Coordinates of C-alpha atoms in Angstrom, one line a residue:
X102 CA 56.7 -24.5 -7.1
X103 CA 58.0 -21.6 -5.1
X104 CA 59.2 -19.8 -8.3
X105 CA 55.7 -20.2 -9.7
X106 CA 54.1 -18.8 -6.6
X107 CA 56.5 -15.8 -6.7
X108 CA 55.6 -15.3 -10.3
X109 CA 51.9 -15.3 -9.6
X110 CA 52.2 -12.9 -6.7
X111 CA 54.3 -10.5 -8.8
X112 CA 51.6 -10.7 -11.5
X113 CA 49.1 -9.6 -8.9
X114 CA 51.4 -6.8 -7.8
X115 CA 52.2 -5.5 -11.3
X116 CA 48.6 -6.0 -12.3
X117 CA 47.5 -3.7 -9.6
X118 CA 45.8 -6.1 -7.1
X119 CA 48.2 -5.1 -4.3
X120 CA 48.1 -1.3 -4.8
X121 CA 49.1 0.9 -2.0
X122 CA 46.4 1.6 0.5
X123 CA 46.5 4.2 3.2
X124 CA 43.3 5.8 4.5
X125 CA 44.7 6.6 7.8
X126 CA 44.5 10.1 9.2
X127 CA 47.9 11.7 9.0
X128 CA 49.0 12.7 12.5
X129 CA 49.7 16.3 13.5
X130 CA 52.8 17.6 15.2
X131 CA 53.6 20.2 17.7
X132 CA 54.3 20.6 21.4
X133 CA 57.1 19.1 23.4
X134 CA 57.9 15.4 23.2
X135 CA 56.6 13.3 26.0
X136 CA 59.5 11.5 27.7
X137 CA 59.1 7.8 28.4
X138 CA 58.6 6.4 31.8
X139 CA 57.7 2.9 32.9
X140 CA 54.1 4.0 33.5
X141 CA 53.1 0.6 34.8
X142 CA 51.6 0.2 38.3
X143 CA 50.0 -2.7 40.2
X144 CA 50.7 -6.3 39.8
X145 CA 49.8 -7.5 36.4
X146 CA 47.8 -9.2 35.1
X147 CA 45.3 -9.4 37.9
X148 CA 44.2 -5.7 38.1
X149 CA 44.4 -3.5 35.0
X150 CA 44.5 0.2 35.7
X151 CA 41.2 1.1 34.2
X152 CA 37.7 -0.5 34.7
X153 CA 35.5 2.6 34.4
X154 CA 34.6 2.0 30.8
X155 CA 30.9 2.6 30.8
X156 CA 29.2 -0.7 31.8
X157 CA 32.3 -2.8 30.9
X158 CA 33.8 -3.8 34.2
X159 CA 35.8 -6.7 35.5
X160 CA 34.6 -9.1 32.8
X161 CA 37.2 -7.3 30.6
X162 CA 40.1 -8.0 33.0
X163 CA 42.5 -10.8 32.4
X164 CA 42.8 -13.5 35.0
X165 CA 45.9 -15.4 36.4
X166 CA 47.2 -18.5 34.6
X167 CA 45.8 -21.9 35.8
X168 CA 47.8 -24.0 33.5
X169 CA 49.7 -24.3 30.2
X170 CA 48.6 -26.2 27.1
X171 CA 50.8 -27.5 24.3
X172 CA 49.2 -27.2 20.9
X173 CA 48.7 -30.4 18.8
X174 CA 48.2 -28.3 15.7
X175 CA 51.3 -26.1 16.0
X176 CA 54.3 -28.1 17.2
X177 CA 56.7 -25.1 17.2
X178 CA 54.4 -23.2 19.5
X179 CA 55.3 -23.2 23.2
X180 CA 52.6 -24.1 25.7
X181 CA 50.2 -21.2 26.2
X182 CA 47.7 -20.2 28.9
X183 CA 44.0 -20.6 28.7
X184 CA 41.4 -18.2 27.5
X185 CA 41.5 -14.9 29.2
X186 CA 44.6 -16.0 31.2
X187 CA 47.8 -13.9 31.1
X188 CA 50.7 -14.1 30.6
X189 CA 50.4 -15.9 27.3
X190 CA 53.5 -18.0 27.7
X191 CA 55.6 -19.0 30.7
X192 CA 59.0 -18.1 29.3
X193 CA 59.6 -15.1 27.1
X194 CA 58.9 -15.7 23.4
X195 CA 59.8 -13.5 20.5
X196 CA 57.0 -12.4 18.0
X197 CA 58.0 -10.4 14.9
X198 CA 55.4 -7.6 14.2
X199 CA 55.3 -5.5 11.1
X200 CA 53.7 -2.1 12.0
X201 CA 53.1 1.0 10.0
X202 CA 55.2 3.9 11.4
X203 CA 53.5 6.8 13.2
X204 CA 55.5 10.0 12.8
X205 CA 54.5 11.1 16.3
X206 CA 55.8 8.0 18.0
X207 CA 59.4 8.6 18.7
X208 CA 60.4 5.1 19.7
X209 CA 58.7 1.7 19.5
X210 CA 61.1 -0.2 21.7
X211 CA 61.6 2.4 24.4
X212 CA 57.9 2.8 24.7
X213 CA 55.4 2.4 27.6
X214 CA 52.9 0.4 25.7
X215 CA 55.6 -2.0 24.4
X216 CA 56.8 -2.6 28.0
X217 CA 53.3 -3.0 29.2
X218 CA 52.4 -5.7 26.6
X219 CA 55.7 -7.5 27.2
X220 CA 55.1 -7.6 30.9
X221 CA 51.5 -8.6 30.5
X222 CA 52.0 -11.4 27.9
X223 CA 55.6 -12.4 28.2
X224 CA 55.9 -11.9 24.5
X225 CA 58.8 -9.9 23.3
X226 CA 58.1 -7.8 20.2
X227 CA 60.6 -7.6 17.4
X228 CA 59.5 -4.6 15.5
X229 CA 59.5 -4.3 11.7
X230 CA 58.6 -0.6 11.2
X231 CA 57.1 0.1 7.8
X232 CA 56.9 3.5 6.0
X233 CA 54.0 5.6 7.2
X234 CA 53.1 7.1 3.8
X235 CA 53.0 3.8 1.8
X236 CA 53.6 0.6 3.8
X237 CA 52.0 -1.5 1.1
X238 CA 54.9 -1.0 -1.3
X239 CA 57.3 -2.7 1.0
X240 CA 54.7 -5.3 2.1
X241 CA 54.0 -6.3 -1.5
X242 CA 57.7 -6.9 -2.1
X243 CA 58.0 -8.9 1.1
X244 CA 55.1 -11.1 0.0
X245 CA 56.4 -11.5 -3.5
X246 CA 59.8 -12.6 -2.2
X247 CA 58.0 -15.1 0.0
X248 CA 60.5 -15.0 2.8
X249 CA 61.4 -12.9 5.8
X250 CA 57.8 -12.1 6.6
X251 CA 56.9 -11.0 10.1
X252 CA 54.5 -13.1 12.1
X253 CA 51.8 -10.5 11.9
X254 CA 51.2 -7.1 10.3
X255 CA 49.3 -4.4 12.2
X256 CA 47.9 -1.0 11.2
X257 CA 48.5 -1.5 7.5
X258 CA 44.9 -1.3 6.2
X259 CA 44.7 -4.4 4.0
X260 CA 41.8 -4.1 1.6
X261 CA 39.3 -6.9 0.9
X262 CA 40.7 -7.7 -2.5
X263 CA 44.2 -7.9 -1.1
X264 CA 43.1 -10.2 1.7
X265 CA 41.3 -12.6 -0.6
X266 CA 44.2 -12.6 -2.9
X267 CA 46.9 -13.2 -0.3
X268 CA 44.6 -15.7 1.4
X269 CA 44.1 -17.7 -1.8
X270 CA 47.9 -18.1 -2.0
X271 CA 48.0 -19.2 1.6
X272 CA 50.1 -16.2 2.6
X273 CA 47.6 -15.2 5.2
X274 CA 46.0 -17.5 7.7
X275 CA 42.3 -17.7 8.3
X276 CA 41.4 -16.3 11.7
X277 CA 37.8 -17.4 12.4
X278 CA 38.8 -20.6 14.2
X279 CA 41.4 -18.8 16.3
X280 CA 38.8 -16.1 17.2
X281 CA 36.3 -18.9 18.2
X282 CA 38.6 -21.3 20.0
X283 CA 41.5 -19.3 21.3
X284 CA 40.5 -15.8 21.9
X285 CA 38.3 -14.5 24.7
X286 CA 38.0 -10.7 24.4
X287 CA 37.9 -10.8 20.6
X288 CA 35.1 -13.4 20.7
X289 CA 33.1 -11.1 23.1
X290 CA 33.5 -8.2 20.7
X291 CA 32.5 -10.1 17.6
X292 CA 29.5 -11.7 19.4
X293 CA 28.4 -8.2 20.6
X294 CA 28.5 -6.9 17.1
X295 CA 27.4 -9.7 14.7
X296 CA 27.6 -7.4 11.7
X297 CA 31.4 -7.5 12.1
X298 CA 31.4 -11.1 11.0
X299 CA 29.7 -10.1 7.7
X300 CA 31.9 -7.1 7.3
X301 CA 35.2 -9.0 7.7
X302 CA 34.4 -12.3 6.0
X303 CA 35.9 -12.8 2.5
X304 CA 34.0 -14.3 -0.4
X305 CA 35.6 -17.7 0.3
X306 CA 34.1 -17.6 3.9
X307 CA 37.3 -16.9 5.7
X308 CA 38.2 -14.0 8.0
X309 CA 41.8 -13.0 7.1
X310 CA 42.0 -9.8 9.1
X311 CA 40.5 -8.8 12.4
X312 CA 37.7 -6.2 12.4
X313 CA 37.3 -3.4 14.8
X314 CA 34.6 -1.1 15.9
X315 CA 34.6 2.7 16.1
X316 CA 32.5 5.2 17.9
X317 CA 33.6 8.6 16.8
X318 CA 30.7 10.3 15.1
X319 CA 32.5 13.6 14.0
X320 CA 34.8 11.6 11.8
X321 CA 32.0 10.0 9.9
X322 CA 31.5 13.5 8.3
X323 CA 35.1 14.5 8.2
X324 CA 35.2 16.0 4.7
X325 CA 35.4 19.5 6.2
X326 CA 36.2 22.9 4.8
X327 CA 37.7 26.0 6.5
X328 CA 37.4 29.7 5.9
X329 CA 39.5 32.5 7.4
X330 CA 37.0 34.2 9.7
X331 CA 39.4 37.1 10.3
X332 CA 39.3 37.9 6.6
X333 CA 35.5 37.5 6.6
X334 CA 35.2 40.1 9.4
X335 CA 37.7 42.5 7.7
X336 CA 35.8 42.2 4.4
X337 CA 32.5 42.8 6.1
X338 CA 31.1 39.5 4.7
X339 CA 29.0 36.7 6.1
X340 CA 29.7 33.0 6.1
X341 CA 29.0 31.9 2.5
X342 CA 26.1 29.5 2.1
X343 CA 26.2 28.9 -1.7
X344 CA 29.0 28.2 -4.2
X345 CA 28.4 31.6 -5.7
X346 CA 28.7 33.4 -2.3
X347 CA 31.9 31.5 -1.7
X348 CA 33.2 32.6 -5.1
X349 CA 32.5 36.2 -4.2
X350 CA 34.5 35.8 -1.0
X351 CA 37.5 34.4 -2.9
X352 CA 37.4 37.4 -5.3
X353 CA 37.3 39.7 -2.3
X354 CA 40.3 38.0 -0.7
X355 CA 42.3 38.3 -3.9
X356 CA 41.4 42.0 -4.7
X357 CA 40.8 43.8 -1.4
X358 CA 43.9 43.1 0.7
X359 CA 42.2 41.7 3.8
X360 CA 45.5 41.3 5.7
X361 CA 46.1 45.0 5.2
X362 CA 49.8 44.8 4.4
X363 CA 49.5 46.5 1.0
X364 CA 50.7 43.4 -0.8
X365 CA 48.8 41.1 -3.1
X366 CA 50.1 38.1 -1.1
X367 CA 46.8 36.5 -0.1
X368 CA 46.0 33.0 -1.3
X369 CA 42.2 32.8 -1.5
X370 CA 42.0 28.9 -1.8
X371 CA 44.6 26.2 -1.5
X372 CA 44.3 22.4 -1.1
X373 CA 46.7 19.5 -0.9
X374 CA 46.9 15.9 -2.1
X375 CA 44.9 13.6 0.1
X376 CA 48.0 11.4 0.3
X377 CA 49.7 14.2 2.4
X378 CA 46.9 15.8 4.3
X379 CA 43.7 14.4 5.7
X380 CA 40.9 15.5 3.4
X381 CA 43.1 18.0 1.7
X382 CA 41.7 17.1 -1.7
X383 CA 40.4 20.1 -3.6
X384 CA 37.4 18.4 -5.1
X385 CA 35.7 16.7 -2.1
X386 CA 33.8 19.4 -0.3
X387 CA 33.2 21.7 -3.2
X388 CA 32.1 19.0 -5.7
X389 CA 29.5 17.8 -3.3
X390 CA 27.6 21.0 -4.0
X391 CA 27.1 19.6 -7.5
X392 CA 27.1 15.8 -7.2
X393 CA 28.3 13.1 -4.7
X394 CA 32.1 13.0 -4.3
X395 CA 33.5 10.3 -2.2
X396 CA 36.1 10.9 0.5
X397 CA 39.7 10.7 -0.6
X398 CA 42.1 9.8 2.2
X399 CA 45.6 8.5 1.9
X400 CA 46.5 6.7 -1.2
X401 CA 43.7 4.1 -1.2
X402 CA 41.9 4.1 -4.5
X403 CA 39.0 2.4 -2.8
X404 CA 38.4 5.8 -1.1
X405 CA 38.2 7.6 -4.4
X406 CA 35.8 5.5 -6.5
X407 CA 33.0 8.1 -6.4
X408 CA 30.6 5.1 -6.4
X409 CA 27.1 5.1 -5.0
X410 CA 24.0 3.0 -5.1
X411 CA 20.6 4.2 -6.5
X412 CA 17.2 3.6 -5.0
X413 CA 16.8 0.3 -6.7
X414 CA 20.2 -1.0 -5.4
X415 CA 22.1 -0.5 -8.7
X416 CA 25.7 0.8 -8.5
X417 CA 26.6 4.0 -10.4
X418 CA 29.3 6.6 -10.5
X419 CA 29.4 10.4 -10.3
X420 CA 32.3 11.2 -12.6
X421 CA 30.4 10.6 -15.9
X422 CA 27.4 12.7 -15.1
X423 CA 26.7 16.3 -16.4
X424 CA 26.7 17.5 -12.8
X425 CA 30.3 16.3 -12.4
X426 CA 31.2 18.3 -15.5
X427 CA 29.4 21.3 -13.9
X428 CA 31.5 20.9 -10.7
X429 CA 34.7 20.7 -12.8
X430 CA 33.7 23.9 -14.6
X431 CA 33.3 25.7 -11.2
X432 CA 36.7 24.5 -10.0
X433 CA 38.3 25.5 -13.3
X434 CA 36.7 29.0 -12.9
X435 CA 38.4 29.4 -9.5
X436 CA 41.7 28.2 -10.9
X437 CA 41.6 30.3 -14.1
X438 CA 40.8 33.5 -12.2
X439 CA 43.8 33.0 -9.8
X440 CA 41.6 32.2 -6.9
X441 CA 43.0 28.7 -6.4
X442 CA 46.7 28.2 -5.6
X443 CA 48.8 26.6 -8.4
X444 CA 50.4 24.3 -5.8
X445 CA 47.1 22.7 -4.8
X446 CA 47.9 19.4 -6.6
X447 CA 51.5 19.1 -5.4
X448 CA 52.0 20.8 -2.1
X449 CA 53.0 18.8 1.0
X450 CA 51.2 19.2 4.3
X451 CA 54.2 20.8 6.1
X452 CA 54.6 23.3 3.2
X453 CA 50.9 24.2 3.5
X454 CA 51.2 24.6 7.2
X455 CA 54.1 27.0 6.8
X456 CA 51.8 29.2 4.6
X457 CA 49.0 29.1 7.2
X458 CA 51.5 29.9 9.9
X459 CA 53.2 32.6 8.0
X460 CA 54.7 35.0 10.6
X461 CA 54.5 38.1 8.5
X462 CA 50.8 38.1 7.8
X463 CA 47.7 36.0 7.4
X464 CA 47.6 34.9 3.8
X465 CA 45.5 31.8 3.4
X466 CA 41.8 32.5 2.8
X467 CA 40.3 29.0 2.8
X468 CA 41.2 25.3 2.5
X469 CA 39.8 21.8 2.8
X470 CA 41.0 19.6 5.7
X471 CA 39.8 17.1 8.1
X472 CA 40.9 19.2 11.1
X473 CA 42.8 22.4 11.9
X474 CA 45.5 20.3 13.5
X475 CA 46.5 19.3 10.0
X476 CA 47.1 22.8 8.6
X477 CA 48.0 24.7 11.7
X478 CA 50.1 24.1 14.9
X479 CA 47.8 22.1 17.1
X480 CA 48.1 24.3 20.1
X481 CA 49.0 27.5 18.3
X482 CA 47.1 30.8 17.8
X483 CA 46.7 30.7 14.0
X484 CA 44.2 27.9 14.1
X485 CA 41.8 30.4 15.8
X486 CA 41.6 32.4 12.6
X487 CA 39.8 29.6 10.8
X488 CA 36.2 28.4 11.0
X489 CA 34.4 25.4 9.6
X490 CA 32.2 26.1 6.5
X491 CA 28.8 24.3 6.5
X492 CA 28.0 22.3 3.3
X493 CA 27.4 24.8 0.5
X494 CA 24.4 24.8 -1.8
X495 CA 25.2 24.4 -5.5
X496 CA 23.5 26.2 -8.4
X497 CA 20.9 23.5 -8.8
X498 CA 20.1 23.3 -5.1
X499 CA 22.3 20.3 -4.2
X500 CA 23.6 20.5 -0.6
X501 CA 25.2 17.4 0.9
X502 CA 28.3 16.0 2.5
X503 CA 30.2 12.8 2.2
X504 CA 29.2 10.4 5.0
X505 CA 31.4 7.5 6.0
X506 CA 28.3 5.3 6.3
X507 CA 30.2 2.1 7.3
X508 CA 32.9 4.0 9.2
X509 CA 31.9 2.5 12.6
X510 CA 33.6 -0.7 11.4
X511 CA 36.9 -1.4 9.7
X512 CA 39.0 -4.3 8.7
X513 CA 42.5 -5.2 7.6
X514 CA 44.5 -3.9 10.6
X515 CA 45.7 -7.2 12.0
X516 CA 46.7 -10.3 9.9
X517 CA 48.8 -13.4 10.7
X518 CA 51.1 -14.4 7.9
X519 CA 52.1 -17.9 6.7
X520 CA 55.5 -17.4 8.3
X521 CA 53.9 -17.5 11.8
X522 CA 54.5 -20.9 13.5
X523 CA 52.6 -19.8 16.6
X524 CA 49.2 -18.5 15.4
X525 CA 47.4 -19.3 18.7
X526 CA 50.1 -17.3 20.6
X527 CA 49.7 -14.4 18.1
X528 CA 45.9 -14.2 18.5
X529 CA 46.2 -14.4 22.3
X530 CA 48.7 -11.5 22.1
X531 CA 46.2 -9.5 20.0
X532 CA 43.3 -10.6 22.1
X533 CA 44.0 -8.1 24.9
X534 CA 44.1 -5.2 22.4
X535 CA 40.3 -5.0 22.3
X536 CA 39.9 -4.5 26.0
X537 CA 39.0 -1.1 27.5
X538 CA 42.4 -1.1 29.4
X539 CA 44.5 -1.5 26.3
X540 CA 42.3 0.8 24.2
X541 CA 42.7 3.7 26.7
X542 CA 46.5 3.2 27.0
X543 CA 46.9 3.0 23.2
X544 CA 44.9 6.2 22.7
X545 CA 45.3 8.4 25.8
X546 CA 48.2 6.9 27.8
X547 CA 48.3 6.1 31.5
X548 CA 45.7 6.9 34.1
X549 CA 47.1 9.2 36.8
X550 CA 49.8 10.5 34.5
X551 CA 48.3 11.2 31.0
X552 CA 44.6 11.3 31.9
X553 CA 42.3 11.0 34.8
X554 CA 38.7 10.2 35.6
X555 CA 37.1 13.5 36.4
X556 CA 34.3 14.2 38.9
X557 CA 31.5 16.6 38.0
X558 CA 33.1 17.9 34.8
X559 CA 31.5 18.3 31.4
X560 CA 32.7 16.7 28.2
X561 CA 33.1 18.3 24.8
X562 CA 29.7 16.8 23.8
X563 CA 28.0 18.4 26.8
X564 CA 27.6 15.2 28.7
X565 CA 29.4 14.2 32.0
X566 CA 33.0 13.5 31.2
X567 CA 34.4 10.0 31.7
X568 CA 38.0 11.1 31.2
X569 CA 40.2 14.1 31.1
X570 CA 43.6 14.6 29.5
X571 CA 46.2 15.9 31.9
X572 CA 49.4 15.3 30.0
X573 CA 49.5 13.6 26.7
X574 CA 47.8 15.5 23.8
X575 CA 46.7 14.2 20.5
X576 CA 49.4 14.7 17.9
X577 CA 52.1 15.3 20.5
X578 CA 55.5 13.5 19.9
X579 CA 55.6 10.7 22.4
X580 CA 57.0 7.4 23.6
X581 CA 53.8 6.3 25.4
X582 CA 52.0 4.3 22.7
X583 CA 52.3 3.1 19.1
X584 CA 50.1 5.6 17.4
X585 CA 48.7 3.0 15.1
X586 CA 48.1 -0.7 15.0
X587 CA 45.1 -2.7 16.1
X588 CA 42.8 -1.6 18.9
X589 CA 39.1 -1.3 19.6
X590 CA 38.1 2.3 19.6
X591 CA 36.5 3.4 22.9
X592 CA 32.8 3.2 23.4
X593 CA 32.9 6.9 23.7
X594 CA 34.6 9.1 21.1
X595 CA 37.3 11.6 21.9
X596 CA 34.6 14.2 22.1
X597 CA 33.7 12.6 25.5
X598 CA 36.8 13.9 27.2
X599 CA 36.6 16.9 29.5
X600 CA 36.2 20.2 27.7
X601 CA 39.0 22.6 28.2
X602 CA 38.9 26.4 28.4
X603 CA 40.5 26.5 24.9
X604 CA 37.8 27.7 22.5
X605 CA 39.7 26.2 19.6
X606 CA 40.2 22.8 21.2
X607 CA 40.2 20.3 18.3
X608 CA 37.6 17.8 19.5
X609 CA 35.3 20.7 20.5
X610 CA 35.6 22.3 17.1
X611 CA 35.1 19.0 15.2
X612 CA 32.1 18.0 17.4
X613 CA 30.5 21.4 16.7
X614 CA 31.2 20.9 13.0
X615 CA 29.5 17.6 13.1
X616 CA 26.2 19.4 14.0
X617 CA 26.5 21.5 10.9
X618 CA 27.3 18.6 8.6
X619 CA 25.1 15.8 10.0
X620 CA 21.8 16.9 8.4
X621 CA 23.3 16.9 4.9
X622 CA 24.8 13.4 4.9
X623 CA 24.7 11.5 1.6
X624 CA 23.2 8.2 2.6
X625 CA 23.9 6.0 -0.5
X626 CA 27.6 5.3 -0.3
X627 CA 29.2 1.8 -0.4
X628 CA 31.7 0.2 1.9
X629 CA 35.2 0.6 0.7
X630 CA 35.8 -3.1 1.2
X631 CA 33.4 -5.5 -0.5
X632 CA 33.7 -9.3 -0.6
X633 CA 35.1 -10.0 -4.1
X634 CA 36.1 -13.4 -5.2
X635 CA 39.7 -14.1 -6.1
X636 CA 38.9 -13.8 -9.8
X637 CA 36.9 -10.6 -9.3
X638 CA 39.5 -9.1 -7.0
X639 CA 42.3 -9.2 -9.6
X640 CA 40.2 -7.7 -12.4
X641 CA 38.5 -5.2 -10.0
X642 CA 41.8 -3.8 -9.0
X643 CA 43.3 -3.7 -12.4
X644 CA 40.4 -1.6 -13.5
X645 CA 40.4 0.4 -10.3
X646 CA 44.0 1.4 -10.9
X647 CA 43.1 2.5 -14.5
X648 CA 39.8 4.2 -13.9
X649 CA 40.4 6.0 -10.5
X650 CA 43.8 7.2 -11.6
X651 CA 42.4 8.4 -15.0
X652 CA 39.5 10.2 -13.3
X653 CA 41.9 11.9 -10.8
X654 CA 44.4 12.9 -13.5
X655 CA 41.7 14.1 -15.8
X656 CA 40.1 16.1 -13.0
X657 CA 43.4 18.0 -12.4
X658 CA 43.8 18.6 -16.2
X659 CA 40.2 19.9 -16.5
X660 CA 40.6 22.2 -13.5
X661 CA 43.9 23.6 -14.6
X662 CA 42.6 24.0 -18.2
X663 CA 45.0 21.6 -19.9
X664 CA 41.9 19.7 -21.0
X665 CA 38.9 21.7 -22.3
X666 CA 35.6 20.7 -20.8
X667 CA 33.8 21.6 -24.1
X668 CA 36.2 19.9 -26.5
X669 CA 37.6 17.0 -24.4
X670 CA 34.7 15.8 -22.3
X671 CA 33.3 13.3 -24.9
X672 CA 36.8 11.8 -25.3
X673 CA 37.1 11.5 -21.5
X674 CA 33.8 9.5 -21.4
X675 CA 34.9 7.4 -24.4
X676 CA 38.2 6.6 -22.7
X677 CA 36.5 5.5 -19.6
X678 CA 34.2 3.2 -21.5
X679 CA 37.2 1.8 -23.4
X680 CA 39.1 1.1 -20.1
X681 CA 36.2 -1.1 -19.0
X682 CA 33.9 1.2 -16.9
X683 CA 30.9 -1.0 -17.3
X684 CA 32.8 -4.2 -16.4
X685 CA 34.2 -2.4 -13.3
X686 CA 30.7 -1.4 -12.3
X687 CA 29.5 -5.0 -12.8
X688 CA 32.2 -6.3 -10.5
X689 CA 31.3 -3.8 -7.8
X690 CA 27.6 -4.7 -8.3
X691 CA 28.3 -8.4 -7.8
X692 CA 30.3 -7.8 -4.6
X693 CA 27.7 -5.3 -3.3
X694 CA 24.9 -7.8 -3.9
X695 CA 26.9 -10.4 -2.1
X696 CA 27.6 -8.1 0.8
X697 CA 23.9 -7.2 1.2
X698 CA 22.8 -10.9 1.4

């Protein structure tokens, strides 16, 4: 039986059901490492450090243990405390946790948050750190082997098809009863946001992964584009507003030596694969001046479907339309005239950053990126040379930006595996992660050391500031928190922190960019995770692998001229139809209809 199960799981893996999924924002680097200290004050668990989280006060604090209960359902589980009571267990208990690595987290064991959680819960964490760029590859093999699984996985972004597939093989445990009967803080979160039940429930009715809420508006329109404002000034040009004006700027950068060094070393436009840089894809921002182009973050093919719904609720795609062909023709024009860097489809983020930070001269004229912390040193001076470009208007008047319409909720970042013999203990351990106290620690560090509650200061968004960073900065190497995992994003976004005197402060720049992009949101996108049945999920992902990869590969070939838009377009469409485009759209339509009910 075990051999049959392994065979079936491997069939899913090889068939594409368990493809790699990222979608996380790659972290920046720069600045000195933050050394680790205990960072824990007060007598836990009675008084968490922070209770100034908007209107959320003491009802989000844990309370002392009143008694220990032995589970009748899980005989291997030690007695645990009641709802809201901490520590979780009387005597230290080991829990094996698989976590996606965060490059800016220097150590997960010698780590303030690890020590805090162990002291609070009496649960000792045995870390299984997974590759940051592609954790799914290792996870797939672990599931296929059917042994040596951690008790839980965190921060790995399981997709809905993966969850229903693993769940159907009983490799993941349903969580809805644990949320209802064992958790306290999780139950409060779910009840306060009923939509989360619908968003995280699989087609079989089970919840296999915890959902979480977000409240960071700028990142809902994060497909940003940047132009070298120093070049603009030198060239005597205004911020481009159309694709043609932007083309003229690129020509000027190439031909008029805006860095003034007498060399033809300027790079008018460069991008990077989305797998290496947050929104580094060359097509996203520019293609939206022609037709809708979905975000492409990480290696998640769900983020590159280019799927939307029409006014009558029908699902359709962008990449077969004449407007998509027009967008490819525009991008090919830039490439053919030497305005787009040859390395755009292969360069890594650090290599691109070295071009931006070139010490001899400014050479990069423009680029797509989610933030300047991706392509420039976060606290350096070169980031000040770049300015966000508002959505451009295309030749047919299209002017829009990708909008992460369902981005205030996500799923797949905390699952309990079939190897876990202590599910109630595991859910109680995770339960505290949705409290304001844990959320602030996991994002900003410790009150009084890394941040403080200011008095009479103004936030990035112009409102009174509820917190101010005093030590730890975003993207800074540190041993304070985990950098990824499962947490509930604060009820205020990072733009609510106290505004600094730095005119190029990341959160300020991104908040101001939001104002430029928000009016142009494309409002007909679909959630990345839809409730497919087990049968639909396997076929959906087989087709997704084929179709999304083919569209991406063809796009690169059309842009670089290895495929001719006049001669090869019809074959491209025919190939998509042969691959099963209509069947794929039918599967998405079924899941979309199910989601909307």
